[in-house]
Short mmCIF file of C-alpha atoms in Angstrom, two decimals:
data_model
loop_
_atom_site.label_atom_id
_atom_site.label_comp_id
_atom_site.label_asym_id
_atom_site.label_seq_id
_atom_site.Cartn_x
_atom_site.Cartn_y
_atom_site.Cartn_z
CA UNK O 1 21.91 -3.57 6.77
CA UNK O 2 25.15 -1.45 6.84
CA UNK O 3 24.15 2.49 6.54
CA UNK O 4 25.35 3.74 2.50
CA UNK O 5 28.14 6.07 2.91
CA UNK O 6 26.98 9.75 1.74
CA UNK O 7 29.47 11.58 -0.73
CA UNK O 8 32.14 13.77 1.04
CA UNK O 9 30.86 16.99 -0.43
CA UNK O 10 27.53 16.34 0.60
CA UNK O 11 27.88 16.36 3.75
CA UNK O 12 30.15 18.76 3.64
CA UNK O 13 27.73 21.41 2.56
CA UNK O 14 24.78 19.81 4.70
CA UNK O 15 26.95 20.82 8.02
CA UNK O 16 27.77 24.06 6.18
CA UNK O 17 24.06 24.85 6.45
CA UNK O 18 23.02 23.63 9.39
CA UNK O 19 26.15 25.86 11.00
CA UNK O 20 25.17 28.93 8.83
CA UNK O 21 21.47 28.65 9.44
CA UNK O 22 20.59 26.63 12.80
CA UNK O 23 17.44 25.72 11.46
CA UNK O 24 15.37 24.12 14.18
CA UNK O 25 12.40 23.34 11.92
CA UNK O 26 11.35 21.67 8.33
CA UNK O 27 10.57 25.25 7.76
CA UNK O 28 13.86 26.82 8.47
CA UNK O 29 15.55 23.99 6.45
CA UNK O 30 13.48 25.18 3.51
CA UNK O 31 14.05 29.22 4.01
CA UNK O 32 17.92 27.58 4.16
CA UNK O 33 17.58 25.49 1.08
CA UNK O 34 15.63 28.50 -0.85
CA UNK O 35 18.60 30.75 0.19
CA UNK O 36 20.56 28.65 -1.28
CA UNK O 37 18.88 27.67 -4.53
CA UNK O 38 18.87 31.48 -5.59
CA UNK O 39 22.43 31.64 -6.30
CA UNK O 40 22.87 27.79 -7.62
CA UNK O 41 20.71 29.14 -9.93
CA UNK O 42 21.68 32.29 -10.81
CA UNK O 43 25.22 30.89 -11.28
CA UNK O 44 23.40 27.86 -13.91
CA UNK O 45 22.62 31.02 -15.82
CA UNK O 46 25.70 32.99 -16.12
CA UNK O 47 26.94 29.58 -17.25
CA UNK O 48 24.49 29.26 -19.75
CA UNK O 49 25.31 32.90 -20.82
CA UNK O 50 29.03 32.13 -21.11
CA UNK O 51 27.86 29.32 -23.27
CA UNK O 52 25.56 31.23 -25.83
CA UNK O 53 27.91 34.10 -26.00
CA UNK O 54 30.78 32.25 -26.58
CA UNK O 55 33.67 34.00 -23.90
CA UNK O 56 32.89 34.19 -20.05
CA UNK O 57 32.10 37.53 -18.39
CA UNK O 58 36.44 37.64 -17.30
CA UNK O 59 38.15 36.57 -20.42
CA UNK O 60 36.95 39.42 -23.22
CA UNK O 61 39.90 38.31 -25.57
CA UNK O 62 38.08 35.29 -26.91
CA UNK O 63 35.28 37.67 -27.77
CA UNK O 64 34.06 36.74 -31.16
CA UNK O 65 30.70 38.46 -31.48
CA UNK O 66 29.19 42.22 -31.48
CA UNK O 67 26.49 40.73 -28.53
CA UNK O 68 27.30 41.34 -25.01
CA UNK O 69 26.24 41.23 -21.70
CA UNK O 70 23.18 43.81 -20.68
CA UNK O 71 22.94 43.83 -16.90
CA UNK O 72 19.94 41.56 -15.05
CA UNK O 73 16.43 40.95 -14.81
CA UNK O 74 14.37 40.15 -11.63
CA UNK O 75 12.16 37.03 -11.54
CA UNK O 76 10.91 35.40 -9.21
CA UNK O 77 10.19 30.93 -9.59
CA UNK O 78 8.37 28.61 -8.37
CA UNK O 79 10.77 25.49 -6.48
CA UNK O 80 10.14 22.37 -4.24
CA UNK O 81 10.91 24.53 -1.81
CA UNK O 82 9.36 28.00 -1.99
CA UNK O 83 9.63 30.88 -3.97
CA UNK O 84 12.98 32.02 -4.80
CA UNK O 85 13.50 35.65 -6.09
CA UNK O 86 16.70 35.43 -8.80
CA UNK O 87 18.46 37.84 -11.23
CA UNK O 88 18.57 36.58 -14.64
CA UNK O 89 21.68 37.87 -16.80
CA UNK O 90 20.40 39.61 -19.69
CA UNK O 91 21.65 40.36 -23.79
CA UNK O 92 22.09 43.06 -25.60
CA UNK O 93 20.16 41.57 -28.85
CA UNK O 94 17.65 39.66 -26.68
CA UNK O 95 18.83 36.21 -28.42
CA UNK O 96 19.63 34.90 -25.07
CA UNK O 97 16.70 32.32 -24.07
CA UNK O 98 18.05 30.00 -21.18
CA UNK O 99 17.58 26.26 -21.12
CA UNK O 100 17.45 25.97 -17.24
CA UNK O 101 14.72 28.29 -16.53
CA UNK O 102 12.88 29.17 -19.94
CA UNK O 103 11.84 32.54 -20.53
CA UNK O 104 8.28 33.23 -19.11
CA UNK O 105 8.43 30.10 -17.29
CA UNK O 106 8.12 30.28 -13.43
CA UNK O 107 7.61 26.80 -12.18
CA UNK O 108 10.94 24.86 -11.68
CA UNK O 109 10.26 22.30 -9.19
CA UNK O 110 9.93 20.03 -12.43
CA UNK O 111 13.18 19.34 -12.06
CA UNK O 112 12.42 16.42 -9.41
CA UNK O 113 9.23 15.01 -10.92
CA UNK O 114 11.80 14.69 -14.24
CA UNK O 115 14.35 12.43 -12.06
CA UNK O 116 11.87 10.59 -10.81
CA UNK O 117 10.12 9.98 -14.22
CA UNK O 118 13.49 8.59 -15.20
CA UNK O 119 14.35 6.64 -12.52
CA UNK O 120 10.77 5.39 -13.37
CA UNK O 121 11.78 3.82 -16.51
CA UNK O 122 14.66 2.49 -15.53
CA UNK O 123 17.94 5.02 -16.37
CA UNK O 124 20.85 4.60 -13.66
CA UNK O 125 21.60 7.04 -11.79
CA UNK O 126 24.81 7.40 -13.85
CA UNK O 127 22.63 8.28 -17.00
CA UNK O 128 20.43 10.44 -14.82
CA UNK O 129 22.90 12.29 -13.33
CA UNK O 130 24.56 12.50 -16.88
CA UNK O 131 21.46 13.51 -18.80
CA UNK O 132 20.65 15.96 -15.93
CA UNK O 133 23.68 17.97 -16.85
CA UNK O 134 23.53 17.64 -20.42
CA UNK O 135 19.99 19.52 -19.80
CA UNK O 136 20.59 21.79 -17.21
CA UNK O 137 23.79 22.35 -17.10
CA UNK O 138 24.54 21.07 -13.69
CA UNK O 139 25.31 17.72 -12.13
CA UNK O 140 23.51 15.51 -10.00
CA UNK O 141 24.86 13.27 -7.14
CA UNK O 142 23.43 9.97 -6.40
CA UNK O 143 22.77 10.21 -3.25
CA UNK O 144 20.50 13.39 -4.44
CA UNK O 145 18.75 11.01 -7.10
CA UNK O 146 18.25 8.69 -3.97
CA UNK O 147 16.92 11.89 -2.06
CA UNK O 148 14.27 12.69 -4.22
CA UNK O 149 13.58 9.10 -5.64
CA UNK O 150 13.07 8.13 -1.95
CA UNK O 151 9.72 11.04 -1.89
CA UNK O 152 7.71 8.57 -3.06
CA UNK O 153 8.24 5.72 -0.66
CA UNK O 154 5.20 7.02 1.82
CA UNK O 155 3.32 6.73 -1.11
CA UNK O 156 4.53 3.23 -1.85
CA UNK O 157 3.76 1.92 1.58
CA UNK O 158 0.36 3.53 1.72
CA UNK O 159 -0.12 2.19 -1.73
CA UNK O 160 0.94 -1.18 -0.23
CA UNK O 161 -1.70 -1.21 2.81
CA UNK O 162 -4.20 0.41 0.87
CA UNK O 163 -8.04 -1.17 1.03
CA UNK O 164 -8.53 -3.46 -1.73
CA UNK O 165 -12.31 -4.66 -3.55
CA UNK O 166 -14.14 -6.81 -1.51
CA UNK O 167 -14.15 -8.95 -4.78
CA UNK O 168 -12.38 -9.40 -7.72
CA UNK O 169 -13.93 -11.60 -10.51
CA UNK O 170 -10.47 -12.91 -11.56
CA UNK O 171 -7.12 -12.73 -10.02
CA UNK O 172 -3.62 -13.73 -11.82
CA UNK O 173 -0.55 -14.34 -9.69
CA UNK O 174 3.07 -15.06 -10.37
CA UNK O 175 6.72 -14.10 -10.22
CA UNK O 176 9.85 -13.19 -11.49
CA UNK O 177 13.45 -12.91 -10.60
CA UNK O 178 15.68 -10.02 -10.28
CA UNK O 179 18.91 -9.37 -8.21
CA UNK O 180 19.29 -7.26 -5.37
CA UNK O 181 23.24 -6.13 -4.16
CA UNK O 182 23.85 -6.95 -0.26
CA UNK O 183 26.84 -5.60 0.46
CA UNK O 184 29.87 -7.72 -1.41
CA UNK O 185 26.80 -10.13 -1.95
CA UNK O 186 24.24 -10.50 -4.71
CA UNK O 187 20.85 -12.64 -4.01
CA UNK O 188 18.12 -13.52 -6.48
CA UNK O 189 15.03 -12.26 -5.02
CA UNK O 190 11.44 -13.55 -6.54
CA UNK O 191 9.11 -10.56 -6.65
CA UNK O 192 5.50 -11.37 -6.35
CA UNK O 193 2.59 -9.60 -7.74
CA UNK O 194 -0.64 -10.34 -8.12
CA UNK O 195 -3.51 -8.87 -10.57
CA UNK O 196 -6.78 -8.69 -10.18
CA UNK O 197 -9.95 -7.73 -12.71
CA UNK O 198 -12.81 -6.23 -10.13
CA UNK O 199 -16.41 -6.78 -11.06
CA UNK O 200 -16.32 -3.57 -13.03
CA UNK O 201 -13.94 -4.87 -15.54
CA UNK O 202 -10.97 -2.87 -14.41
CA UNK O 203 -7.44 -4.29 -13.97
CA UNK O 204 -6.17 -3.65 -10.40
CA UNK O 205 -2.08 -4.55 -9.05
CA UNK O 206 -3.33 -5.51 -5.76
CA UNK O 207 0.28 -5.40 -4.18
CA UNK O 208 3.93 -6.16 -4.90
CA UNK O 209 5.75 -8.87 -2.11
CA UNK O 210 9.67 -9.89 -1.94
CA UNK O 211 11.16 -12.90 -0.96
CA UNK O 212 14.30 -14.76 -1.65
CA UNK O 213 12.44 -17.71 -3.18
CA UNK O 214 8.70 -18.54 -4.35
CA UNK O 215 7.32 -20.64 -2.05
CA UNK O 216 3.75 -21.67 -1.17
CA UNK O 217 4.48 -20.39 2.65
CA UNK O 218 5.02 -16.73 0.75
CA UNK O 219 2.31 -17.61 -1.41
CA UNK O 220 -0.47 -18.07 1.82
CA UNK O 221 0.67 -15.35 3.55
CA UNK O 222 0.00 -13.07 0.41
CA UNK O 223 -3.08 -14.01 0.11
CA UNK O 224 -4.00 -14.08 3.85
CA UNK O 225 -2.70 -10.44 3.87
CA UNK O 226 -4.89 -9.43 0.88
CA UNK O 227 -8.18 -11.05 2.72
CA UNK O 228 -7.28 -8.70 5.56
CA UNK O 229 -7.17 -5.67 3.15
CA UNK O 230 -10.80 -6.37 2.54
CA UNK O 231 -10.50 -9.12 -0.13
CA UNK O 232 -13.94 -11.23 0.61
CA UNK O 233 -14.07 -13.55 -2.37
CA UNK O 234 -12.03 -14.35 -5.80
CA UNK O 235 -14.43 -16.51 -8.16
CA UNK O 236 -11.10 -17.41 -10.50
CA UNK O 237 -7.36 -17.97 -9.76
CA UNK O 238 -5.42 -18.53 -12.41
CA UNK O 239 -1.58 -19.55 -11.60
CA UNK O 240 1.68 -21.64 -12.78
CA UNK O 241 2.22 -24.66 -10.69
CA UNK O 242 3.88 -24.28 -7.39
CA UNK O 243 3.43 -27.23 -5.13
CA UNK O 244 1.36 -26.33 -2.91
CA UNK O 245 -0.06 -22.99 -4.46
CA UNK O 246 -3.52 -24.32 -5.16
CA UNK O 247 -4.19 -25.91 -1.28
CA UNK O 248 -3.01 -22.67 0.14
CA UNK O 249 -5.26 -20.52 -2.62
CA UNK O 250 -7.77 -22.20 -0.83
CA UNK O 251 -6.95 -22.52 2.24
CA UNK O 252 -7.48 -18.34 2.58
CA UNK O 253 -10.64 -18.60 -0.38
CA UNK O 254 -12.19 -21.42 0.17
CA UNK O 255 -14.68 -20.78 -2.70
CA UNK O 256 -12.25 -19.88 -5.24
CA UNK O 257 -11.77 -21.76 -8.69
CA UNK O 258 -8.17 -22.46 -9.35
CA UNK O 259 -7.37 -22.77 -12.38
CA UNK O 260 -3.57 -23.89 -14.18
CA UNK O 261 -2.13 -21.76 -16.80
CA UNK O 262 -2.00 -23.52 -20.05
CA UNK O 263 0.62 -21.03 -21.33
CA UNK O 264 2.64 -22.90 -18.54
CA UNK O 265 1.79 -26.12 -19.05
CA UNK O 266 2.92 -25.92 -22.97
CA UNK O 267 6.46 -24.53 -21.74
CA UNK O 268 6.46 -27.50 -19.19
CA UNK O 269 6.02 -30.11 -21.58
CA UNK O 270 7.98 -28.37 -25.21
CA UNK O 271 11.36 -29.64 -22.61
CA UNK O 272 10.63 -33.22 -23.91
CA UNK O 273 10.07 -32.49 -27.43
CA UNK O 274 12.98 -31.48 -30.10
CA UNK O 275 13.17 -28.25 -31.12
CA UNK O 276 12.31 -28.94 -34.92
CA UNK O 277 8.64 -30.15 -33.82
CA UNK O 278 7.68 -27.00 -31.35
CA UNK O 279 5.39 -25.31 -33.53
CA UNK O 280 3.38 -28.92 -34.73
CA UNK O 281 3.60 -30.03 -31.55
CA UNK O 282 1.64 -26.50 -30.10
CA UNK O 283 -0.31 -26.52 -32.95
CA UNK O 284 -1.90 -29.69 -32.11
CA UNK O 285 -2.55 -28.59 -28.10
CA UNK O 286 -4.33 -25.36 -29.05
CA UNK O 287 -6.77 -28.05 -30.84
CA UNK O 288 -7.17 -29.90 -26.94
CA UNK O 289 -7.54 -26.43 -24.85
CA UNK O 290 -8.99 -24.42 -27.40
CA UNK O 291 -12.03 -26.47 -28.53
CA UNK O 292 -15.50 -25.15 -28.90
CA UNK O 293 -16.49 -27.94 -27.04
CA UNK O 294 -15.81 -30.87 -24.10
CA UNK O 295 -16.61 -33.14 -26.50
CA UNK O 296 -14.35 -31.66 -29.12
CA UNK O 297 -11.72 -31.13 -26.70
CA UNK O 298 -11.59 -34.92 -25.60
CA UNK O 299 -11.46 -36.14 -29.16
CA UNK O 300 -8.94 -33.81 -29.89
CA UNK O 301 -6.48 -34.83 -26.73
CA UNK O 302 -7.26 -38.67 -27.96
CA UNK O 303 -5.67 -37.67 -31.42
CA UNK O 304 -2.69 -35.77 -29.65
CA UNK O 305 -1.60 -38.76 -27.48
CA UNK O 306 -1.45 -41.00 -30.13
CA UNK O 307 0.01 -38.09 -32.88
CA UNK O 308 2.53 -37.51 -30.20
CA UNK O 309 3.23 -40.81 -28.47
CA UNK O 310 6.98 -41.29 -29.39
CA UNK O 311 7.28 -38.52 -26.55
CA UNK O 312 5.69 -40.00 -23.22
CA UNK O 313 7.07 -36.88 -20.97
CA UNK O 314 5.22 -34.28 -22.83
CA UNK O 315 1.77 -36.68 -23.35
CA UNK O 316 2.83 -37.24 -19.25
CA UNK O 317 2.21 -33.11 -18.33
CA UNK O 318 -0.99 -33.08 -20.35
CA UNK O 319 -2.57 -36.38 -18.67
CA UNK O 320 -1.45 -35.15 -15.33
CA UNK O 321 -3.27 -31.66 -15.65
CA UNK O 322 -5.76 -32.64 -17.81
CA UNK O 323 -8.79 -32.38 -15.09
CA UNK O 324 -7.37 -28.28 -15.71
CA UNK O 325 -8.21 -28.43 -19.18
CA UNK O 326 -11.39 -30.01 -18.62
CA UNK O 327 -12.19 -27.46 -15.73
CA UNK O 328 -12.18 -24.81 -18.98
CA UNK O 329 -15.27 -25.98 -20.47
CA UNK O 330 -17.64 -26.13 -17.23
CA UNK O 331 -17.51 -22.00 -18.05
CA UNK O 332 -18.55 -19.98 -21.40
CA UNK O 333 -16.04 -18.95 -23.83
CA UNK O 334 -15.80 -15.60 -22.77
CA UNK O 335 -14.71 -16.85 -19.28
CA UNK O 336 -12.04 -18.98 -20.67
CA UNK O 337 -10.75 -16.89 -22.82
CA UNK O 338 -9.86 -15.01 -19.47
CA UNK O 339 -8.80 -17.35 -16.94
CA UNK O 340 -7.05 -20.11 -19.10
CA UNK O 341 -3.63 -17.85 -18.71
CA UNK O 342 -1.83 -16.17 -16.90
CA UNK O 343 -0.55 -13.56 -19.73
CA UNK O 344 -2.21 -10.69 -18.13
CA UNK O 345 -0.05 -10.54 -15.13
CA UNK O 346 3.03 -11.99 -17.17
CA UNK O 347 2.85 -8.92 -19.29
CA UNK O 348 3.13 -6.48 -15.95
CA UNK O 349 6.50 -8.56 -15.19
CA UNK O 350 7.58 -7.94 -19.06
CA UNK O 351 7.15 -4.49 -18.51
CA UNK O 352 8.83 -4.92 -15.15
CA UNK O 353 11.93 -6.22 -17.06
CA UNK O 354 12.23 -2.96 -19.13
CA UNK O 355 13.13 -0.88 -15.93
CA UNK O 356 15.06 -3.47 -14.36
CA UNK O 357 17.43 -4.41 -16.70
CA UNK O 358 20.55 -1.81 -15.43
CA UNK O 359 22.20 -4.64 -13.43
CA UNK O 360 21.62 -5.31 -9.13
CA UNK O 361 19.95 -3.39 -6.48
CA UNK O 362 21.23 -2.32 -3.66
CA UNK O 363 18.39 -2.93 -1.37
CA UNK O 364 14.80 -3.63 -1.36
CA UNK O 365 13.74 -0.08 -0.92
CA UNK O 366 15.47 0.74 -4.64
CA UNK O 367 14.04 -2.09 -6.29
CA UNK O 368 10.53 -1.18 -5.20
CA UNK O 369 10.83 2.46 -5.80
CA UNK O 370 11.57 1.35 -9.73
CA UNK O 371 8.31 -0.95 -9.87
CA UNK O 372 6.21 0.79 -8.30
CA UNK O 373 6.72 3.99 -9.80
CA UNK O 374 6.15 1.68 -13.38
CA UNK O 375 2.98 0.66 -11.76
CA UNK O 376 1.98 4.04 -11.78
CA UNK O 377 2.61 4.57 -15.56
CA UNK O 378 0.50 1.26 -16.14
CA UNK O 379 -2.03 2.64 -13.85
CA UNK O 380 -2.18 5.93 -15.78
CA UNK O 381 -2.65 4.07 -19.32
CA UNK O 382 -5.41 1.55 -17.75
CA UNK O 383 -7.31 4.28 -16.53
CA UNK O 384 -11.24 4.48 -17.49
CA UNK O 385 -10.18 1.27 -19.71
CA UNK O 386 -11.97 -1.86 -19.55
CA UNK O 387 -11.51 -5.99 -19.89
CA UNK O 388 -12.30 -6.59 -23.71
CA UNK O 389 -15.70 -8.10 -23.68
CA UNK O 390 -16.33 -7.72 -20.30
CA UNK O 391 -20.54 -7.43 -20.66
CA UNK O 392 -20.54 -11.01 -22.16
CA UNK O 393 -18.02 -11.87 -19.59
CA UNK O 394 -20.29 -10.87 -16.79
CA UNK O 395 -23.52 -12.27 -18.10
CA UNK O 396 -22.08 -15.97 -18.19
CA UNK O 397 -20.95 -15.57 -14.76
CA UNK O 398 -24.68 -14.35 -13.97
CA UNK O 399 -26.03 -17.30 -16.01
CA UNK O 400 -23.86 -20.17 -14.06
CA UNK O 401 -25.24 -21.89 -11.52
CA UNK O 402 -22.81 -22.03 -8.85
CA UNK O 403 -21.71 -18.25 -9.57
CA UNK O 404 -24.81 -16.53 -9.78
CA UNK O 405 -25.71 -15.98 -6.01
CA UNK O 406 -21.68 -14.66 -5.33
CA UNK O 407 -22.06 -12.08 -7.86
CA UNK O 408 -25.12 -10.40 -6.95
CA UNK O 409 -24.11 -10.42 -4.20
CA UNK O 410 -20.86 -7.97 -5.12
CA UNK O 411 -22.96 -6.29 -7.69
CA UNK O 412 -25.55 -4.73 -4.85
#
C-alpha cells in the first residue's frame, strides 16, 4: 500500500518542532506539544474576544460598543497532553464567556474524544473538520482527524484477539458490502461479523473479518479462529445460505445445530413471484414456519403448494429447505423464536450502514476504525440488558434431551 501523503503545513511545523525542541523522548514531544498548545490557545481566545466585542484589539475605528478589553487572567487546563498554564483575555463588563474553554472549566482534552465520537457516527472528515471550527473556532486537518481517530486502533486489535465465552447458546453470522478506495481503485469488500447470545442472555460481537468476497474458505477460517479464542461449543447457528457455510460450521463445531434463516429464504423465493402478490404470498409462509405445531406446519405447507402452484420457483426454495423448517419444531417456541432468523445480527449491519454511508474508504484500517468504534456505542446501550425471555429460553434448552448435558455443563 502506497504511504498517504501528509499536508505540506504539517509537516512543516512537525520539523519546526523537532528542530526547536530535539525531543529525544514521548515525554519531550509532549513538554513540546504543551508548549505549543498554550499559545494556539490563547490566540483561539483573543479570536473569540474579537468576535464578542465586535473590532479586533488593532483596528479601534470599528468600535461600536462602551465594552473593552480588561487585561488577562491566569488559568491553568487540563489537555491530552499535560497541563498547560494560559492567559485568558478578560472584559470590562464580565459578558465575555468563551466557547473554546468555558469559564470554570479546566478539562479540554475533550476535544479528541468529540472527533472521535463523530467520526464514530459516521461525519467525514470534511464535516468534522468543518463543525470543529464552527465550535471552536479553529480548523482541523485530516490527517489530524486520522491522528487521533487512529488512538483507538490498539484498542481495536486487542478488542479483536480478545478471549471469547467458552460457549455461546446462539450465534448469528452474516455480511454486508461496503467499498474501500485503493489507490485510483475502488473494491467491494464483504465485512463479516458474527453475534453471539452467551448463556447469560447477553448479546456479544465476537469479532469483525474483511475479505473481498464471502466465501465458505473465509467463513471456516472465522470460525476456526474464534474456537482458538476459547470458543468450545455453539448449540445454534443460524445463517443465510452460502454453499458450503453449513459443512464448514461444522467442520470447526461439530455439535452445532445449523439452522437457515427463514427471513432469507422468503427474499430467495418473493424473485419468482410478481410484485402485486408479495404480501399474500408471505402471508401464507408465516402460516408454514410459524405454526404452533409440526403437524400444523405440514398441513399448512400442503395448502401453500397448491395455493401457490402457478409459481414452481418459489414452491422450489421452500421444498428444497424445507427439512430447515421442520428442524424449527424439534425445539420450544421460545427457542425458535430465536434462532429461526438472522435479524439480530442483520440489525448490527443496519446500524453499520448509518456510519458508512459517506462514500469509499481508503483502507481497511479507516473502515474498521468507523465500525468498531459503532460497536462500542451498541455495546454501551446493551449493557446489563438481556435476550427478551431468556429464563423460558434457557429452561427448554435444560428440558431437551440432546441439550441438557452441554448446558450444565457451561452453567457450572
Amino acid at each position: 500500500m502506497a504511504k498517504s501523503k501528509r499536508d505540506t503545513k504539517s509537516v512543516e511545523l512537525a520539523n519546526q518542532i523537532l528542530e526547536n525542541y530535539q525531543p529525544e523522548t514521548v515525554e519531550d514531544m509532549q513538554n513540546a506539544l504543551k508548549d505549543i498548545f498554550g499559545p494556539m490557545f490563547e490566540s483561539m481566545l483573543k479570536g473569540e474576544m474579537n468576535h464578542h466585542l465586535g473590532y479586533e484589539s488593532n483596528n479601534k475605528a470599528e468600535k461600536e460598543t462602551e465594552n473593552r478589553r480588561n487585561g488577562y487572567g491566569d488559568k491553568t487546563v487540563k489537555t491530552s497532553s499535560g497541563e498547560v498554564a494560559i492567559q485568558v483575555p478578560r472584559d470590562r463588563d464580565g459578558s465575555f464567556d468563551p466557547k473554546l474553554i468555558p469559564k470554570r472549566q479546566k478539562d479540554v482534552s475533550a476535544i479528541e474524544n468529540k472527533v472521535i465520537s463523530m467520526y464514530a457516527r459516521g461525519m467525514s472528515q470534511r464535516d468534522i473538520s468543518s463543525t470543529v471550527e464552527d465550535i471552536y473556532g479553529f480548523s482541523v486537518s485530516h490527517d489530524m482527524i486520522s491522528d487521533i481517530t487512529d488512538s483507538v486502533l490498539p484498542e481495536l486489535e486487542e478488542w479483536q484477539t480478545r478471549p471469547l465465552s467458552n460457549c455461546y447458546a446462539f450465534v448469528f453470522v452474516d455480511c454486508m458490502y461496503t467499498t474501500i478506495r485503493n489507490q485510483y481503485e475502488t473494491k467491494k469488500y464483504a465485512v463479516y461479523t458474527i453475534l453471539g447470545y452467551t448463556m447469560e442472555g447477553t448479546k456479544d460481537i465476537l469479532g469483525l473479518w474483511l475479505n473481498e468476497t464471502e466465501s465458505k474458505h473465509k467463513w471456516m477460517q472465522i470460525f476456526d479462529e474464534i474456537k482458538a479464542r476459547g470458543v468450545e461449543d455453539i448449540f445454534f447457528i443460524s445463517m443465510d445460505g452460502v454453499s458450503g457455510l453449513e459443512d464448514g460450521a461444522r467442520s470447526i463445531f461439530p455439535n452445532v445445530i445449523v439452522q437457515r434463516c427463514m427471513v432469507h429464504l422468503i427474499r430467495n423465493s418473493v424473485k419468482y413471484i410478481p410484485s402485486k402478490d408479495y404480501k399474500a404470498f408471505t402471508k401464507a409462509l408465516r402460516k408454514v414456519y410459524a405454526a404452533p405445531s409440526l403437524k400444523a406446519c405440514h398441513s399448512a405447507f400442503e395448502s401453500f403448494k397448491q395455493q401457490w402452484a402457478a409459481y414452481p420457483g418459489a414452491i422450489d426454495v421452500w421444498i428444497r429447505n424445507f427439512h430447515h423448517v421442520e428442524q424449527l419444531y424439534d425445539y420450544g417456541s421460545a427457542i425458535r423464536k430465536v434462532m429461526y432468523t438472522t435479524n439480530a445480527v442483520e440489525s448490527i449491519h443496519s446500524s453499520f450502514r448509518k456510519v458508512i454511508k459517506k462514500g469509499a474508504f481508503p483502507n481497511e484500517n479507516a473502515l474498521l476504525k468507523v465500525l468498531y468504534l459503532r460497536i462500542k456505542e451498541l455495546e454501551t446501550k446493551w449493557d446489563g440488558g438481556h435476550i427478551q425471555n431468556w429464563a423460558m429460553v434457557m429452561n427448554q434448552l435444560l428440558v431437551h434431551e440432546s441439550l441438557k448435558d452441554r448446558v450444565l455443563k457451561y452453567l457450572a
